[in-house]
Structures are given as structure tokens and as C-alpha cells.
Short mmCIF file of C-alpha atoms and ligand atoms in Angstrom, two decimals:
data_model
loop_
_atom_site.label_atom_id
_atom_site.label_comp_id
_atom_site.label_asym_id
_atom_site.label_seq_id
_atom_site.Cartn_x
_atom_site.Cartn_y
_atom_site.Cartn_z
CA MET A 25 -30.32 16.64 -23.85
CA ARG A 26 -33.56 18.18 -22.50
CA TYR A 27 -33.83 21.95 -22.17
CA ASP A 28 -36.48 23.36 -19.90
CA LYS A 29 -38.85 25.25 -22.17
CA ARG A 30 -39.49 27.88 -19.38
CA MET A 31 -35.75 28.93 -19.26
CA ASP A 32 -35.03 32.26 -20.82
CA PRO A 33 -32.17 32.56 -23.35
CA LEU A 34 -29.54 33.38 -20.76
CA LEU A 35 -30.33 30.27 -18.56
CA SER A 36 -30.34 28.23 -21.74
CA GLU A 37 -26.89 29.58 -22.70
CA ILE A 38 -25.57 28.73 -19.23
CA ALA A 39 -27.14 25.23 -19.49
CA LYS A 40 -25.40 24.82 -22.99
CA GLY A 41 -22.12 25.79 -21.52
CA ILE A 42 -22.57 23.24 -18.67
CA ILE A 43 -23.44 20.48 -21.03
CA SER A 44 -20.45 20.97 -23.22
CA CYS A 45 -18.05 21.76 -20.33
CA THR A 46 -14.66 19.92 -20.10
CA LYS A 47 -13.04 22.11 -17.43
CA CYS A 48 -12.42 19.17 -15.02
CA ASP A 49 -11.90 15.46 -15.23
CA LEU A 50 -15.61 14.59 -14.33
CA ALA A 51 -16.50 15.31 -17.94
CA GLU A 52 -14.75 12.28 -19.09
CA ASN A 53 -17.02 9.75 -17.47
CA ARG A 54 -20.26 11.44 -17.36
CA ILE A 55 -23.33 10.32 -19.31
CA ASN A 56 -24.98 13.69 -18.93
CA ALA A 57 -24.11 16.97 -17.13
CA VAL A 58 -27.02 18.17 -14.97
CA PRO A 59 -27.50 22.00 -15.27
CA GLY A 60 -30.50 22.10 -13.15
CA GLU A 61 -34.03 23.19 -14.08
CA GLY A 62 -36.88 25.63 -13.05
CA PRO A 63 -38.61 28.70 -14.19
CA GLN A 64 -36.77 31.98 -14.87
CA ASN A 65 -38.83 33.72 -12.18
CA SER A 66 -38.35 31.12 -9.40
CA GLU A 67 -38.32 32.76 -6.03
CA LEU A 68 -36.93 29.58 -4.31
CA PHE A 69 -33.64 28.28 -5.48
CA LEU A 70 -32.45 24.98 -4.10
CA ILE A 71 -28.76 23.91 -4.27
CA GLY A 72 -27.65 20.33 -3.65
CA GLU A 73 -24.25 18.86 -3.79
CA ALA A 74 -23.71 16.89 -7.00
CA PRO A 75 -25.75 14.58 -9.41
CA GLY A 76 -26.10 10.95 -8.54
CA ALA A 77 -26.43 7.94 -10.80
CA LYS A 78 -30.10 8.66 -11.81
CA GLU A 79 -29.43 12.34 -12.52
CA ASP A 80 -26.30 11.50 -14.58
CA GLU A 81 -28.49 9.04 -16.56
CA THR A 82 -31.37 11.62 -17.19
CA GLY A 83 -29.61 14.95 -17.15
CA ARG A 84 -32.16 16.16 -14.75
CA PRO A 85 -31.63 17.16 -11.03
CA PHE A 86 -32.98 15.26 -7.97
CA VAL A 87 -34.80 12.60 -9.92
CA GLY A 88 -33.68 9.56 -7.90
CA GLN A 89 -34.99 8.37 -4.44
CA CYS A 90 -33.89 11.48 -2.71
CA GLY A 91 -35.47 13.72 -5.34
CA LYS A 92 -38.81 11.88 -4.63
CA LEU A 93 -38.50 12.70 -0.97
CA LEU A 94 -37.51 16.26 -1.81
CA ASN A 95 -40.74 16.70 -3.95
CA GLU A 96 -42.87 15.29 -1.12
CA LEU A 97 -41.30 17.62 1.46
CA LEU A 98 -41.52 20.58 -0.83
CA ALA A 99 -45.20 20.02 -1.17
CA GLU A 100 -45.52 19.53 2.61
CA ALA A 101 -44.09 23.03 3.12
CA GLY A 102 -46.44 24.52 0.49
CA PHE A 103 -44.10 24.55 -2.64
CA LYS A 104 -44.55 23.06 -6.00
CA ARG A 105 -41.30 21.60 -7.36
CA GLU A 106 -42.05 22.98 -10.76
CA ASP A 107 -42.05 26.57 -9.34
CA CYS A 108 -38.56 26.23 -7.88
CA PHE A 109 -35.21 26.32 -9.52
CA ILE A 110 -33.25 23.22 -8.52
CA THR A 111 -29.50 22.58 -9.11
CA SER A 112 -26.34 21.53 -7.41
CA VAL A 113 -22.96 23.02 -6.65
CA ILE A 114 -21.28 20.90 -9.29
CA LYS A 115 -23.01 19.60 -12.40
CA CYS A 116 -21.37 16.30 -13.14
CA ARG A 117 -21.42 13.11 -11.12
CA PRO A 118 -18.29 12.27 -9.15
CA PRO A 119 -17.20 8.61 -9.26
CA ASP A 120 -19.04 6.51 -6.65
CA ASN A 121 -20.86 9.54 -5.41
CA ARG A 122 -17.77 10.76 -3.53
CA ASN A 123 -17.76 14.31 -2.28
CA PRO A 124 -16.71 16.88 -4.95
CA ASN A 125 -13.01 18.04 -4.52
CA LYS A 126 -11.80 21.61 -4.30
CA GLU A 127 -10.57 21.73 -7.94
CA GLU A 128 -14.07 20.39 -9.24
CA ILE A 129 -15.90 23.01 -7.10
CA ARG A 130 -13.64 25.74 -8.14
CA SER A 131 -14.08 25.02 -11.87
CA CYS A 132 -17.76 24.47 -11.70
CA VAL A 133 -19.22 27.19 -9.43
CA PRO A 134 -19.02 30.12 -11.94
CA TYR A 135 -22.05 28.28 -13.53
CA LEU A 136 -24.01 28.21 -10.28
CA LEU A 137 -23.22 31.87 -9.62
CA SER A 138 -24.37 32.75 -13.23
CA GLN A 139 -27.57 30.86 -12.61
CA ILE A 140 -28.22 32.61 -9.38
CA ASP A 141 -27.60 36.05 -10.98
CA SER A 142 -29.78 35.16 -13.86
CA VAL A 143 -32.75 34.00 -11.77
CA SER A 144 -32.40 36.52 -8.94
CA PRO A 145 -34.40 34.46 -6.53
CA LYS A 146 -35.43 35.82 -3.25
CA VAL A 147 -34.30 32.86 -1.19
CA LEU A 148 -31.62 30.28 -1.69
CA VAL A 149 -31.79 27.04 0.23
CA SER A 150 -28.55 25.16 0.37
CA LEU A 151 -28.96 21.37 0.95
CA GLY A 152 -26.23 19.70 3.15
CA ASN A 153 -22.59 20.25 4.16
CA VAL A 154 -21.00 20.56 0.76
CA SER A 155 -23.52 23.11 -0.35
CA TYR A 156 -23.41 25.25 2.74
CA GLY A 157 -19.59 24.86 2.67
CA PHE A 158 -19.43 26.48 -0.67
CA PHE A 159 -21.50 29.57 0.47
CA SER A 160 -19.72 29.85 3.90
CA ASN A 161 -16.37 30.00 2.06
CA THR A 162 -17.50 32.37 -0.67
CA PHE A 163 -19.62 34.77 1.45
CA HIS A 164 -17.58 34.45 4.72
CA LEU A 165 -20.39 32.88 6.76
CA PRO A 166 -19.76 30.83 9.96
CA LYS A 167 -17.82 27.76 9.20
CA LYS A 168 -20.14 25.26 10.85
CA LYS A 169 -21.63 21.85 10.22
CA ILE A 170 -25.11 21.82 8.75
CA GLY A 171 -26.63 20.51 12.02
CA ASP A 172 -25.36 23.71 13.74
CA VAL A 173 -26.40 26.20 11.10
CA ARG A 174 -29.56 24.78 9.55
CA GLY A 175 -32.67 27.07 9.59
CA GLN A 176 -30.56 30.20 10.25
CA VAL A 177 -31.27 33.10 7.74
CA PHE A 178 -28.30 34.84 6.21
CA ARG A 179 -28.63 38.06 4.42
CA LEU A 180 -26.53 37.99 1.11
CA HIS A 181 -25.36 41.27 -0.43
CA SER A 182 -23.21 40.29 -3.33
CA THR A 183 -25.32 37.86 -5.28
CA GLY A 184 -28.56 38.08 -7.18
CA ALA A 185 -30.31 36.45 -4.28
CA SER A 186 -31.40 38.09 -0.92
CA TYR A 187 -31.26 35.36 1.71
CA LEU A 188 -29.64 31.98 2.29
CA ILE A 189 -31.20 29.47 4.49
CA PRO A 190 -29.16 26.22 4.98
CA THR A 191 -30.81 23.01 5.66
CA TYR A 192 -30.04 19.17 5.39
CA HIS A 193 -29.48 17.20 2.19
CA PRO A 194 -32.54 15.04 1.39
CA ALA A 195 -30.15 12.04 1.12
CA GLY A 196 -29.20 12.61 4.76
CA LEU A 197 -32.97 12.47 5.68
CA MET A 198 -33.42 9.11 4.20
CA TYR A 199 -30.82 7.67 6.66
CA ASN A 200 -32.11 9.76 9.56
CA ARG A 201 -35.88 10.32 9.29
CA LYS A 202 -36.06 12.13 12.53
CA LEU A 203 -34.62 15.17 10.75
CA ILE A 204 -37.51 15.32 8.31
CA PRO A 205 -39.57 17.67 10.48
CA LEU A 206 -36.59 20.08 10.79
CA PHE A 207 -36.15 20.10 7.04
CA VAL A 208 -39.77 20.93 6.60
CA GLU A 209 -39.59 23.63 9.15
CA ASP A 210 -36.54 25.18 7.26
CA LEU A 211 -38.52 25.14 4.04
CA ARG A 212 -41.58 26.75 5.75
CA LYS A 213 -39.21 29.47 6.98
CA ALA A 214 -38.13 29.99 3.33
CA LYS A 215 -41.95 30.24 2.46
CA TYR A 216 -42.50 32.74 5.23
CA TYR A 217 -39.71 34.88 3.85
CA LEU A 218 -41.23 34.75 0.29
CA ASP A 219 -44.89 35.14 1.43
CA ASP A 220 -44.30 37.90 3.85
CA LYS A 221 -42.27 39.97 1.54
CA ILE A 222 -39.70 40.61 4.20
N1 URA B 27 -28.15 15.10 -4.86
C1 URA B 27 -27.68 16.33 -5.33
O1 URA B 27 -27.12 16.96 -4.52
N2 URA B 27 -27.98 16.78 -6.51
C2 URA B 27 -28.76 16.08 -7.33
O2 URA B 27 -29.03 16.57 -8.48
C3 URA B 27 -29.18 14.70 -6.97
C4 URA B 27 -28.78 14.27 -5.72
#
């Protein structure tokens, strides 16, 4: 398993817990758990849904086709992938890439919350319905589909992060490329919040 050298001891401890986790049945069939990666001082923190096949194979987040698209669109919005923390709501691949169920989310999210606390990013960007659904349930945000809530900025008070900006999941963009400019617009909004020190 690969550790990111830029992780501080606490992030590495969280990653070790994830890699050896057996709290739900997804542990039985995984090749690798995927803790996520990025620098300790990341200001932008991206949260997908769950690892896919390539991520399960490599133990790294967003390394398949949709990861390639994510990297390109991050660059278009003025970010370098290596400056961002990238992870998912759950850390092991569900069979056939089905959506994670409630029990899997419930047992896995303490890892995500610890990662957010440890990095204390200024802006969280949730990617897709599952990721926004987790935040809307946890922080009592509007229960809306991603298409109706994307690009809005929510102030968060009870996490290490300051703002949440929901947007589409890159996998959805591969099927509907018309959404790509909206996704880039949402990332640019995140950049504005970071650069303008709001
Ligand atoms: N999709 C996700 O939500 N997370 C990954 O790590 C890869 C694909």
C-alpha cells in the first residue's frame, strides 16, 4: 500500500485505520481500500462517492477515466490536483459499482470526518448525489438533487472546513458532456472563495 509522503502523522494514522478496516462487508472483496490522498495543508478538499475498479486495483482515488477528466477540469479551473485532497465518502469499492448503502456509509464516514478535521480545508467540494446526500443528511442542508443544488455555497459550522460547494460527479460528466462547463464554473467558484480570502 502506498502512503502519501506529504501526509502528516495523523492523516497517515487515519489512512492506516482505513486500510485495515473490516467494519463492513465491503472489506471482504476489496483488493485495496482507498483512503484518499493530498497534502496536509490542502485548501480544497474533494469528496467523491466510492472507489471504482481502477481505484480498488491501485489504492488511489480517481485514477480511472473519470479521474483523468477530473484532473483536466481541475487544471482548467486553475487548480493542480496535487495541491488538493481527494477522497470519497466510502473507502472500499461496492460490488459492480452500485451505490453505497446506508450501513456502509454509516460505518465509513467517521474516517471522512476525521480527514476533514485533520486537513481543515477552506472549501469542500462534494461530487455527485451520494456525496451531497451525505452532507445534506449530516449538516441539515436542503434535500435536493445535485442538479438543483450545484454551485451553491453552504457555510459549515461544525466541521474543520468552512464552506461546502456541491457539484456534479465527474462520471456523470462523461455521459453528459454539456454539464462540463457548469462543473468548471463550480470549481472556479471554489477558487474564488479561496483566492479572495472570503
Ligand atoms: N469515483 C469516486 O467517487 N471516487 C473514486 O475514488 C473514483 C471514482
